[in-house]
Amino acid sequence: MSPDAFPVAEENPFRGSTSVQLEGFGDTTQVGTGPPRPPIHVRRRINEQLMEQVQRYLDHSGDSSTRGRVLALVGEFGLGKSHLAAQVTDVLRQSTPTPALWVIGQPSVDMRSVFQHRVMSPRDDLEAMADFMQAITDYYADVTAELLEQDETGRLGGARDEFLSGLRDRRLDPHKIARAFDLDEELIHSHLRRHLRGVTDHRAFATALALLPNQTYQTDIFRWLSGEAPSAPLQQRGVTQPIQGIQGVFEAFAVFSLVYGQSDRPYALVLDEVDKIAEWTAQDRALFLNAFEMLVNRYVNQGGLLVFCVRPDLWSSLPASLHERVLPLWLDSWERPATEDLIKQHLLGSGRVPQDTSCAPFTDPAVAQVVTLSDGVPRQILRICEGAWDHAALGGSPKIDIEAVHEAIRTTHEKRPMSEAARRLERVLAGDQWWHNAPPRDLGDLPGPPGSGEPRWIEVTRTAWIVVLPVRSLLTRSGLGHIAGFLGHARDIAAASIEMLVVVNGHACRHMRRQVADATGTMPLVLDDPRFDLALRSGVQSLAERLRASQDNTVLEKLSHRLDVLQGQQQTLLERVDSIDHSLDNPRLVPPAPTADSLDERLPEPVRALFREAQEALDRLLEEGEGPRLSLVPVARTAAGRPPRPRRLLVDDSALRGMGAVVLARRLLGAFREAVVGWWEAGVSAGGTEPAGRDQGELFAICRGFEISLESLPRLDRGGADPLSGTPAPATDPGERAQDRLVHLADRVLRELGDAFSGGSAPRL
């Protein structure tokens, strides 16, 4: 069947199904003319766990003291705790035999009113009254048997054992046996008080239960056990006050548990919305928890079943002794399969779709949006579906799409205009002196996101601001993009630190809140949250502290960097001062540069001649120069008798380069001579004249350095522009002879010194 065929305009199948309220009475009277709506139960693991525990309690066949159990349905608001509790009450009321059942929709400080008007009492049902009377009779039989067993007068005779077994097997009437053997009524009262001492020290319960078998007092006692004031006959016998207050009502349930547990009968108490006590005063809350803990212990020890609903926050704050005796059943958020099942069952229950269809008329993207935006809370799921159905029907659409889901959320949650949201923000912030409406400089014309309210700016310091931005329901990714874009533009424009706090005037699911937190660095607040005022004050205070801490860290970083620079400068200055002080205390005389003659005398003997020959060749070349000798003799007189003319001597570039190369070669030779002398003198032992193990590698490096330096100079022969490389030609002129000596000088020095002083040949260059 096509989704277009579904009559969306008909009656909404989701209306009236978003909440469950527990009733103390199992009233099944049909109200209205239509057929009753069948209960809808989505099968989930938590349902199976709960029903398994309840069924194990009902099927228990062992000792009654091991039957008792207390179950806590723990979950957030709207997850279906009341729905599960209602399932438990239905199962208990439909079981055979029907156990005694008390249901409390929510606790109250005025527990007497709840006990009297909203809880099923024995007198409200003839079968319940008969069952209670039978439980009292069975209890009396046990008490009578115990008293007769302790009798040592011998008046029972040989039938003693038969009487005792008949009482314990419930075959004999305990009242007739008591009258026949003249048992004192006060003994029975005393016995009841001893048994009830572990439950309550209230003598009225012992008196009432002792008088209950007497038909004269039955009506008055059942009225008193139902919360009414005691009658005059009861007041004369010590029952003077009605059952009232939290302590009195829970004591009554504890007494009932003793009666039913002693008679080996199942009984149960279902208590919903225990979270209401969080709104009470500390004194009332402590009184409730003490009485409730006592009741839990009685139900566990006397074979009862107690089921209560509580939210996680309150469950965590309950005493550890309760945690030890209570089995918690945790409710979690619904995933898509459970959500689809819930929608299908409502559609099927209204007779709109056949069994083999999907969630039509809801489109698949619409169902996905319901799952995400509802946070998996079934109450939210049903509210969204109800609103989306109405929106589609109003628009005449044959199907329910994403837009219908979004509109349903806006209609449900956006209950106040943005102007009212602004007044709420102003009221809260102004009370803490945080109100500041003027934006920072350069941000006065910055437009807010589409559909948002006016941003509220809070000045923390002159360079730090908080912007409180009210927005509508967060439903789409584009809305998140507008928020992030607004914050990014503000931070780019303003020369200040800016933090943002988003206030949602509507609905924001967990997924959207996380995305806003990722974009802004803060978790958004929802205006309809009951704790919004406190959350807003706390959020603004936290952001202000964050901004101040950030600025303090920035200042500290700058100061730390400045101190590091100053410390480095101070260290440099101290080192310079220490150097000056050391120089003043230890003056160093710079010796004059050694002359060539002194260096020749200090050279090793094997290489003195080599250096002398190279030096002489360079000196002659420098004195003679290259080319023809220069002459400044004037030009002779001419025939015309003119005076002599001055001669202009022209020097070409090659001659200049050649003379420069000779000068550089002489300086390079001097550096080579000085390095060899230094190497030679460093290897002589102190006070001796013999070598003391010189480093051949250092000598090789000196000679190689001279050789590669010489290669960078122009040649000294007539081809002086070419580098000194390759095998030179036979020496025919002074330049060529000097060139030849320089080229082979390093190799000769290395070989001579290596052979003479190292015991072997030196490495070749």
Short mmCIF file of C-alpha atoms in Angstrom, two decimals, residues 179-627:
data_model
loop_
_atom_site.label_atom_id
_atom_site.label_comp_id
_atom_site.label_asym_id
_atom_site.label_seq_id
_atom_site.Cartn_x
_atom_site.Cartn_y
_atom_site.Cartn_z
CA ARG A 179 -12.13 -20.60 74.54
CA ALA A 180 -12.15 -24.34 75.27
CA PHE A 181 -8.89 -24.20 77.18
CA ASP A 182 -9.57 -20.76 78.65
CA LEU A 183 -6.54 -19.02 77.17
CA ASP A 184 -6.15 -15.49 78.55
CA GLU A 185 -6.76 -12.83 75.86
CA GLU A 186 -4.04 -10.72 77.40
CA LEU A 187 -1.57 -13.52 76.68
CA ILE A 188 -2.46 -13.30 73.01
CA HIS A 189 -2.10 -9.50 73.09
CA SER A 190 1.27 -9.79 74.79
CA HIS A 191 2.41 -12.35 72.23
CA LEU A 192 1.34 -10.07 69.37
CA ARG A 193 3.19 -7.13 70.89
CA ARG A 194 6.37 -9.19 71.18
CA HIS A 195 6.10 -10.20 67.53
CA LEU A 196 5.32 -6.67 66.39
CA ARG A 197 8.17 -5.15 68.39
CA GLY A 198 10.50 -5.75 65.43
CA VAL A 199 8.02 -3.94 63.19
CA THR A 200 6.50 -1.19 65.32
CA ASP A 201 6.27 -0.25 68.96
CA HIS A 202 2.68 0.92 68.42
CA ARG A 203 0.47 -1.01 70.88
CA ALA A 204 -2.63 -0.07 68.88
CA PHE A 205 -1.85 -2.58 66.09
CA ALA A 206 -1.46 -5.44 68.57
CA THR A 207 -4.75 -4.54 70.23
CA ALA A 208 -6.61 -4.18 66.93
CA LEU A 209 -5.35 -7.47 65.54
CA ALA A 210 -6.19 -9.24 68.79
CA LEU A 211 -9.75 -7.89 68.70
CA LEU A 212 -10.30 -8.48 64.98
CA PRO A 213 -11.62 -12.07 65.33
CA ASN A 214 -14.33 -10.71 67.63
CA GLN A 215 -17.23 -9.96 65.28
CA THR A 216 -18.35 -7.11 67.51
CA TYR A 217 -15.25 -5.08 66.69
CA GLN A 218 -14.59 -6.18 63.12
CA THR A 219 -16.28 -3.24 61.38
CA ASP A 220 -14.61 -0.66 63.65
CA ILE A 221 -11.18 -2.28 63.25
CA PHE A 222 -11.43 -2.48 59.45
CA ARG A 223 -12.38 1.20 59.35
CA TRP A 224 -9.39 2.04 61.54
CA LEU A 225 -7.11 -0.09 59.35
CA SER A 226 -8.44 1.91 56.37
CA GLY A 227 -7.27 5.22 57.87
CA GLU A 228 -10.36 6.44 59.70
CA ALA A 229 -10.42 7.68 63.27
CA PRO A 230 -10.93 4.94 65.88
CA SER A 231 -14.44 4.44 67.29
CA ALA A 232 -15.26 4.83 70.98
CA PRO A 233 -15.03 1.09 71.78
CA LEU A 234 -11.55 0.98 70.25
CA GLN A 235 -10.47 4.12 72.09
CA GLN A 236 -11.56 2.50 75.35
CA ARG A 237 -9.24 -0.42 74.58
CA GLY A 238 -6.16 1.69 73.74
CA VAL A 239 -6.57 2.47 70.03
CA THR A 240 -6.81 6.26 70.39
CA GLN A 241 -5.24 7.73 67.21
CA PRO A 242 -5.86 7.12 63.50
CA ILE A 243 -3.11 5.80 61.25
CA GLN A 244 -1.44 9.02 60.10
CA GLY A 245 1.84 10.47 58.98
CA ILE A 246 4.60 8.86 56.98
CA GLN A 247 5.78 6.79 59.92
CA GLY A 248 2.29 5.55 60.84
CA VAL A 249 1.34 4.55 57.28
CA PHE A 250 4.58 2.66 56.68
CA GLU A 251 4.15 0.94 60.05
CA ALA A 252 0.71 -0.20 58.88
CA PHE A 253 2.22 -1.69 55.71
CA ALA A 254 4.87 -3.37 57.85
CA VAL A 255 2.17 -4.90 60.08
CA PHE A 256 0.27 -6.11 57.03
CA SER A 257 3.49 -7.67 55.76
CA LEU A 258 3.91 -9.50 59.06
CA VAL A 259 0.35 -10.87 58.93
CA TYR A 260 0.53 -12.01 55.30
CA GLY A 261 4.08 -13.22 55.57
CA GLN A 262 3.34 -15.25 58.71
CA SER A 263 0.44 -16.91 56.90
CA ASP A 264 2.65 -17.69 53.86
CA ARG A 265 0.60 -15.53 51.48
CA PRO A 266 2.07 -13.40 48.64
CA TYR A 267 1.57 -9.65 48.93
CA ALA A 268 2.97 -6.66 47.08
CA LEU A 269 3.39 -2.89 47.30
CA VAL A 270 3.96 -0.77 44.17
CA LEU A 271 5.18 2.79 44.79
CA ASP A 272 5.59 5.21 41.88
CA GLU A 273 7.30 8.61 41.63
CA VAL A 274 9.49 8.33 44.70
CA ASP A 275 11.33 11.36 43.26
CA LYS A 276 8.60 13.58 44.73
CA ILE A 277 10.42 13.46 48.06
CA ALA A 278 13.22 15.55 46.53
CA GLU A 279 10.85 18.54 46.75
CA TRP A 280 10.16 18.01 50.46
CA THR A 281 11.91 19.59 53.40
CA ALA A 282 15.00 17.86 54.73
CA GLN A 283 13.13 16.73 57.83
CA ASP A 284 10.23 15.15 55.92
CA ARG A 285 12.63 13.56 53.44
CA ALA A 286 14.70 12.00 56.23
CA LEU A 287 11.54 10.73 57.92
CA PHE A 288 10.37 9.12 54.69
CA LEU A 289 13.71 7.45 53.97
CA ASN A 290 13.98 6.02 57.49
CA ALA A 291 10.44 4.60 57.36
CA PHE A 292 10.94 3.34 53.80
CA GLU A 293 14.17 1.57 54.74
CA MET A 294 12.35 -0.15 57.59
CA LEU A 295 9.61 -1.24 55.17
CA VAL A 296 12.13 -2.60 52.66
CA ASN A 297 13.70 -4.72 55.37
CA ARG A 298 10.29 -6.09 56.41
CA TYR A 299 9.32 -7.00 52.84
CA VAL A 300 12.61 -8.78 52.23
CA ASN A 301 12.46 -10.69 55.52
CA GLN A 302 8.72 -11.48 55.49
CA GLY A 303 8.38 -12.64 51.85
CA GLY A 304 6.82 -9.60 50.21
CA LEU A 305 7.27 -7.93 46.81
CA LEU A 306 7.99 -4.20 46.73
CA VAL A 307 8.41 -2.36 43.42
CA PHE A 308 9.21 1.38 43.33
CA CYS A 309 10.18 3.87 40.62
CA VAL A 310 13.02 6.34 41.07
CA ARG A 311 15.24 8.58 38.97
CA PRO A 312 19.02 8.02 38.88
CA ASP A 313 19.92 11.11 40.92
CA LEU A 314 17.77 10.09 43.88
CA TRP A 315 18.75 6.43 43.55
CA SER A 316 22.43 7.37 43.89
CA SER A 317 21.71 9.36 47.06
CA LEU A 318 19.80 6.56 48.83
CA PRO A 319 21.56 4.91 51.81
CA ALA A 320 23.99 2.09 51.09
CA SER A 321 21.90 -0.27 53.21
CA LEU A 322 19.03 0.15 50.75
CA HIS A 323 21.32 -0.51 47.79
CA GLU A 324 22.32 -3.82 49.34
CA ARG A 325 18.72 -5.06 49.65
CA VAL A 326 17.26 -3.64 46.41
CA LEU A 327 17.71 -5.00 42.89
CA PRO A 328 17.88 -2.04 40.46
CA LEU A 329 16.51 -2.48 36.94
CA TRP A 330 17.85 0.32 34.74
CA LEU A 331 15.83 1.78 31.88
CA ASP A 332 17.81 3.18 28.95
CA SER A 333 16.95 5.21 25.86
CA TRP A 334 15.16 3.52 22.99
CA GLU A 335 16.89 2.77 19.71
CA ARG A 336 15.25 2.85 16.29
CA PRO A 337 13.81 -0.73 16.30
CA ALA A 338 11.91 -0.10 19.54
CA THR A 339 10.75 3.31 18.28
CA GLU A 340 9.42 1.77 15.05
CA ASP A 341 7.68 -0.95 17.04
CA LEU A 342 5.98 1.65 19.25
CA ILE A 343 4.75 3.64 16.24
CA LYS A 344 3.52 0.51 14.45
CA GLN A 345 1.58 -0.73 17.44
CA HIS A 346 -0.26 2.58 17.79
CA LEU A 347 -1.07 2.55 14.10
CA LEU A 348 -2.20 -1.08 14.23
CA GLY A 349 -4.27 -0.46 17.34
CA SER A 350 -6.24 2.21 15.52
CA GLY A 351 -6.92 -0.12 12.58
CA ARG A 352 -5.29 2.17 10.05
CA VAL A 353 -2.64 -0.04 8.52
CA PRO A 354 -2.34 -3.73 7.69
CA GLN A 355 0.13 -5.95 9.49
CA ASP A 356 2.76 -6.04 6.75
CA THR A 357 3.41 -2.30 6.43
CA SER A 358 6.17 -0.16 7.82
CA CYS A 359 5.64 3.04 9.82
CA ALA A 360 3.65 4.74 7.03
CA PRO A 361 2.35 7.38 6.79
CA PHE A 362 5.61 8.38 8.53
CA THR A 363 8.42 8.56 5.99
CA ASP A 364 11.69 6.85 6.76
CA PRO A 365 13.61 10.16 7.25
CA ALA A 366 10.82 11.36 9.54
CA VAL A 367 11.19 8.26 11.74
CA ALA A 368 14.94 8.83 11.88
CA GLN A 369 14.33 12.40 13.04
CA VAL A 370 11.90 11.20 15.71
CA VAL A 371 14.54 8.81 17.05
CA THR A 372 17.24 11.52 17.16
CA LEU A 373 15.23 14.48 18.41
CA SER A 374 13.37 12.50 21.08
CA ASP A 375 16.60 11.22 22.71
CA GLY A 376 14.99 7.78 22.65
CA VAL A 377 12.47 8.78 25.34
CA PRO A 378 9.15 7.02 24.63
CA ARG A 379 7.07 9.84 26.09
CA GLN A 380 8.78 12.31 23.76
CA ILE A 381 8.36 9.91 20.84
CA LEU A 382 4.60 9.76 21.34
CA ARG A 383 4.29 13.53 21.79
CA ILE A 384 6.25 14.19 18.60
CA CYS A 385 4.18 11.65 16.65
CA GLU A 386 0.94 13.15 17.95
CA GLY A 387 1.96 16.67 16.94
CA ALA A 388 3.33 15.58 13.56
CA TRP A 389 0.07 13.75 12.77
CA ASP A 390 -1.99 16.86 13.59
CA HIS A 391 0.30 19.08 11.49
CA ALA A 392 0.08 16.78 8.46
CA ALA A 393 -3.69 16.54 8.83
CA LEU A 394 -4.03 20.33 9.07
CA GLY A 395 -2.02 20.77 5.88
CA GLY A 396 -3.89 18.04 4.01
CA SER A 397 -0.72 16.04 3.45
CA PRO A 398 -1.10 12.28 2.85
CA LYS A 399 2.21 11.56 4.59
CA ILE A 400 4.23 12.76 7.57
CA ASP A 401 7.68 14.07 6.62
CA ILE A 402 10.59 15.75 8.38
CA GLU A 403 8.96 19.17 8.26
CA ALA A 404 5.90 17.83 10.09
CA VAL A 405 8.17 16.39 12.80
CA HIS A 406 10.02 19.69 13.19
CA GLU A 407 6.81 21.67 13.33
CA ALA A 408 5.43 19.31 15.97
CA ILE A 409 8.51 19.93 18.13
CA ARG A 410 8.23 23.70 17.70
CA THR A 411 4.54 23.65 18.58
CA THR A 412 5.13 21.49 21.64
CA HIS A 413 8.21 23.16 23.10
CA GLU A 414 8.29 26.78 21.91
CA LYS A 415 5.66 28.01 24.33
CA ARG A 416 6.90 31.56 24.83
CA PRO A 417 7.91 34.32 22.36
CA MET A 418 11.53 35.39 22.03
CA SER A 419 10.68 38.70 23.70
CA GLU A 420 9.61 36.84 26.85
CA ALA A 421 12.81 34.80 26.67
CA ALA A 422 14.79 38.06 26.58
CA ARG A 423 12.95 39.36 29.64
CA ARG A 424 13.67 36.09 31.47
CA LEU A 425 17.38 36.43 30.68
CA GLU A 426 17.40 40.06 31.78
CA ARG A 427 15.67 39.22 35.04
CA VAL A 428 18.16 36.49 35.94
CA LEU A 429 21.32 38.29 34.83
CA ALA A 430 20.39 41.66 36.29
CA GLY A 431 19.88 40.05 39.68
CA ASP A 432 23.55 39.03 39.72
CA GLN A 433 24.74 42.39 38.30
CA TRP A 434 25.84 40.70 35.08
CA TRP A 435 23.54 42.62 32.77
CA HIS A 436 25.24 44.59 30.01
CA ASN A 437 23.40 45.10 26.76
CA ALA A 438 25.96 47.13 24.79
CA PRO A 439 28.17 44.95 22.56
CA PRO A 440 31.94 45.45 22.26
CA ARG A 441 33.26 48.06 19.90
CA ASP A 442 33.02 47.08 16.22
CA LEU A 443 30.27 44.51 16.94
CA GLY A 444 27.27 46.84 17.13
CA ASP A 445 26.09 45.97 13.62
CA LEU A 446 26.84 42.23 13.74
CA PRO A 447 23.60 40.42 12.80
CA GLY A 448 22.50 37.44 14.87
CA PRO A 449 21.61 34.01 13.45
CA PRO A 450 18.25 33.79 11.63
CA GLY A 451 15.34 33.44 14.04
CA SER A 452 17.45 34.14 17.13
CA GLY A 453 16.77 36.75 19.76
CA GLU A 454 18.91 39.78 20.52
CA PRO A 455 22.36 38.78 21.82
CA ARG A 456 23.06 39.87 25.38
CA TRP A 457 26.65 41.02 25.99
CA ILE A 458 28.35 40.77 29.38
CA GLU A 459 31.62 42.64 29.94
CA VAL A 460 33.98 40.62 32.14
CA THR A 461 37.02 42.82 31.52
CA ARG A 462 37.78 45.45 28.90
CA THR A 463 39.11 42.76 26.60
CA ALA A 464 36.89 39.82 27.60
CA TRP A 465 33.16 39.38 26.87
CA ILE A 466 30.41 36.80 27.23
CA VAL A 467 27.57 36.76 24.70
CA VAL A 468 24.31 35.08 25.74
CA LEU A 469 22.48 34.12 22.55
CA PRO A 470 18.81 33.02 22.72
CA VAL A 471 17.81 30.78 19.79
CA ARG A 472 14.80 28.72 18.77
CA SER A 473 14.67 24.92 18.84
CA LEU A 474 17.85 23.30 17.49
CA LEU A 475 16.56 20.94 14.82
CA THR A 476 18.84 21.16 11.76
CA ARG A 477 22.53 21.29 10.96
CA SER A 478 22.10 24.71 9.35
CA GLY A 479 20.98 26.16 12.68
CA LEU A 480 24.19 24.92 14.27
CA GLY A 481 26.18 26.42 11.40
CA HIS A 482 24.58 29.85 11.96
CA ILE A 483 25.55 29.76 15.64
CA ALA A 484 29.15 28.78 14.89
CA GLY A 485 29.36 31.41 12.14
CA PHE A 486 28.10 34.17 14.46
CA LEU A 487 30.72 33.32 17.09
CA GLY A 488 33.48 33.05 14.49
CA HIS A 489 32.66 36.46 12.98
CA ALA A 490 32.53 38.08 16.42
CA ARG A 491 35.94 36.69 17.35
CA ASP A 492 37.43 37.74 13.99
CA ILE A 493 36.15 41.31 14.22
CA ALA A 494 36.57 42.16 17.89
CA ALA A 495 39.97 42.68 19.46
CA ALA A 496 38.81 40.81 22.56
CA SER A 497 38.29 37.34 23.97
CA ILE A 498 34.67 36.18 23.51
CA GLU A 499 32.83 33.19 24.98
CA MET A 500 29.28 32.22 24.01
CA LEU A 501 26.43 30.70 26.03
CA VAL A 502 23.51 29.50 23.89
CA VAL A 503 20.02 29.54 25.46
CA VAL A 504 17.46 27.42 23.60
CA ASN A 505 13.90 28.69 23.75
CA GLY A 506 12.43 25.34 22.77
CA HIS A 507 13.87 21.85 22.29
CA ALA A 508 17.44 20.62 22.02
CA CYS A 509 18.21 16.90 22.00
CA ARG A 510 21.44 15.44 23.33
CA HIS A 511 22.91 15.12 19.83
CA MET A 512 22.32 18.81 19.07
CA ARG A 513 23.63 19.89 22.46
CA ARG A 514 26.88 18.03 21.89
CA GLN A 515 27.32 19.68 18.50
CA VAL A 516 26.71 23.14 19.98
CA ALA A 517 29.24 22.35 22.71
CA ASP A 518 31.78 21.30 20.07
CA ALA A 519 31.25 24.55 18.15
CA THR A 520 31.18 27.01 21.07
CA GLY A 521 33.01 25.23 23.87
CA THR A 522 29.99 25.44 26.22
CA MET A 523 26.92 23.26 26.73
CA PRO A 524 23.69 25.08 25.75
CA LEU A 525 20.90 25.69 28.26
CA VAL A 526 17.18 25.05 27.73
CA LEU A 527 14.88 27.84 28.87
CA ASP A 528 12.12 25.49 30.09
CA ASP A 529 14.47 23.55 32.36
CA PRO A 530 13.16 23.86 35.95
CA ARG A 531 16.71 24.64 37.09
CA PHE A 532 17.36 27.18 34.32
CA ASP A 533 17.97 30.20 36.57
CA LEU A 534 20.60 28.40 38.61
CA ALA A 535 22.18 26.88 35.48
CA LEU A 536 22.39 30.31 33.79
CA ARG A 537 24.07 31.93 36.79
CA SER A 538 26.48 29.05 37.13
CA GLY A 539 27.25 29.04 33.39
CA VAL A 540 27.99 32.77 33.24
CA GLN A 541 30.16 32.54 36.35
CA SER A 542 32.14 29.62 34.88
CA LEU A 543 32.71 31.42 31.58
CA ALA A 544 33.81 34.57 33.42
CA GLU A 545 36.34 32.56 35.41
CA ARG A 546 37.53 30.88 32.19
CA LEU A 547 38.08 34.26 30.50
CA ARG A 548 39.92 35.68 33.50
CA ALA A 549 42.10 32.59 33.74
CA SER A 550 42.86 32.78 30.01
CA GLN A 551 43.91 36.41 30.29
CA ASP A 552 45.98 35.67 33.39
CA ASN A 553 47.72 32.88 31.51
CA THR A 554 48.43 35.22 28.58
CA VAL A 555 49.91 37.86 30.87
CA LEU A 556 51.97 35.24 32.67
CA GLU A 557 53.28 33.91 29.36
CA LYS A 558 54.31 37.43 28.29
CA LEU A 559 55.97 38.10 31.63
CA SER A 560 57.74 34.74 31.49
CA HIS A 561 59.06 35.46 27.99
CA ARG A 562 60.20 38.94 29.05
CA LEU A 563 61.94 37.53 32.11
CA ASP A 564 63.69 34.92 29.97
CA VAL A 565 64.99 37.66 27.63
CA LEU A 566 66.14 39.79 30.56
CA GLN A 567 67.80 36.79 32.15
CA GLY A 568 69.66 36.02 28.92
CA GLN A 569 70.82 39.63 28.59
CA GLN A 570 71.92 39.66 32.23
CA GLN A 571 73.85 36.43 31.77
CA THR A 572 75.60 37.81 28.69
CA LEU A 573 76.49 41.00 30.56
CA LEU A 574 77.85 39.05 33.53
CA GLU A 575 79.96 36.90 31.25
CA ARG A 576 81.32 40.03 29.55
CA VAL A 577 82.18 41.61 32.91
CA ASP A 578 83.89 38.40 34.05
CA SER A 579 85.89 38.36 30.82
CA ILE A 580 86.99 41.95 31.33
CA ASP A 581 87.97 41.24 34.94
CA HIS A 582 89.97 38.23 33.87
CA SER A 583 91.72 40.21 31.14
CA LEU A 584 92.62 42.94 33.61
CA ASP A 585 93.98 40.44 36.10
CA ASN A 586 95.81 38.40 33.47
CA PRO A 587 97.01 40.73 30.69
CA ARG A 588 98.03 38.93 27.52
CA LEU A 589 100.89 40.35 25.46
CA VAL A 590 100.41 39.78 21.80
CA PRO A 591 103.73 38.69 20.33
CA PRO A 592 104.82 40.25 17.06
CA ALA A 593 104.28 38.25 13.91
CA PRO A 594 107.26 36.00 13.27
CA THR A 595 109.55 36.96 10.40
CA ALA A 596 110.47 34.60 7.61
CA ASP A 597 114.04 34.29 8.88
CA SER A 598 112.98 33.25 12.35
CA LEU A 599 110.52 30.74 10.94
CA ASP A 600 113.23 29.24 8.72
CA GLU A 601 115.41 28.58 11.76
CA ARG A 602 112.52 26.86 13.55
CA LEU A 603 111.58 24.63 10.60
CA PRO A 604 112.58 20.97 10.78
CA GLU A 605 115.96 20.39 9.17
CA PRO A 606 114.72 18.08 6.33
CA VAL A 607 112.42 20.73 4.84
CA ARG A 608 114.32 23.96 5.40
CA ALA A 609 115.95 23.83 1.99
CA LEU A 610 112.61 23.15 0.29
CA PHE A 611 110.98 26.23 1.80
CA ARG A 612 114.07 28.37 1.15
CA GLU A 613 114.18 27.45 -2.54
CA ALA A 614 110.44 28.16 -2.97
CA GLN A 615 110.79 31.49 -1.17
CA GLU A 616 113.79 32.56 -3.27
CA ALA A 617 112.00 31.64 -6.52
CA LEU A 618 109.03 33.79 -5.56
CA ASP A 619 111.24 36.67 -4.46
CA ARG A 620 113.15 36.69 -7.78
CA LEU A 621 109.89 36.48 -9.69
CA LEU A 622 108.51 39.41 -7.72
CA GLU A 623 111.64 41.50 -8.34
CA GLU A 624 111.97 40.72 -12.02
CA GLY A 625 108.31 40.59 -12.87
CA GLU A 626 106.95 39.41 -16.21
CA GLY A 627 107.48 40.83 -19.66
#
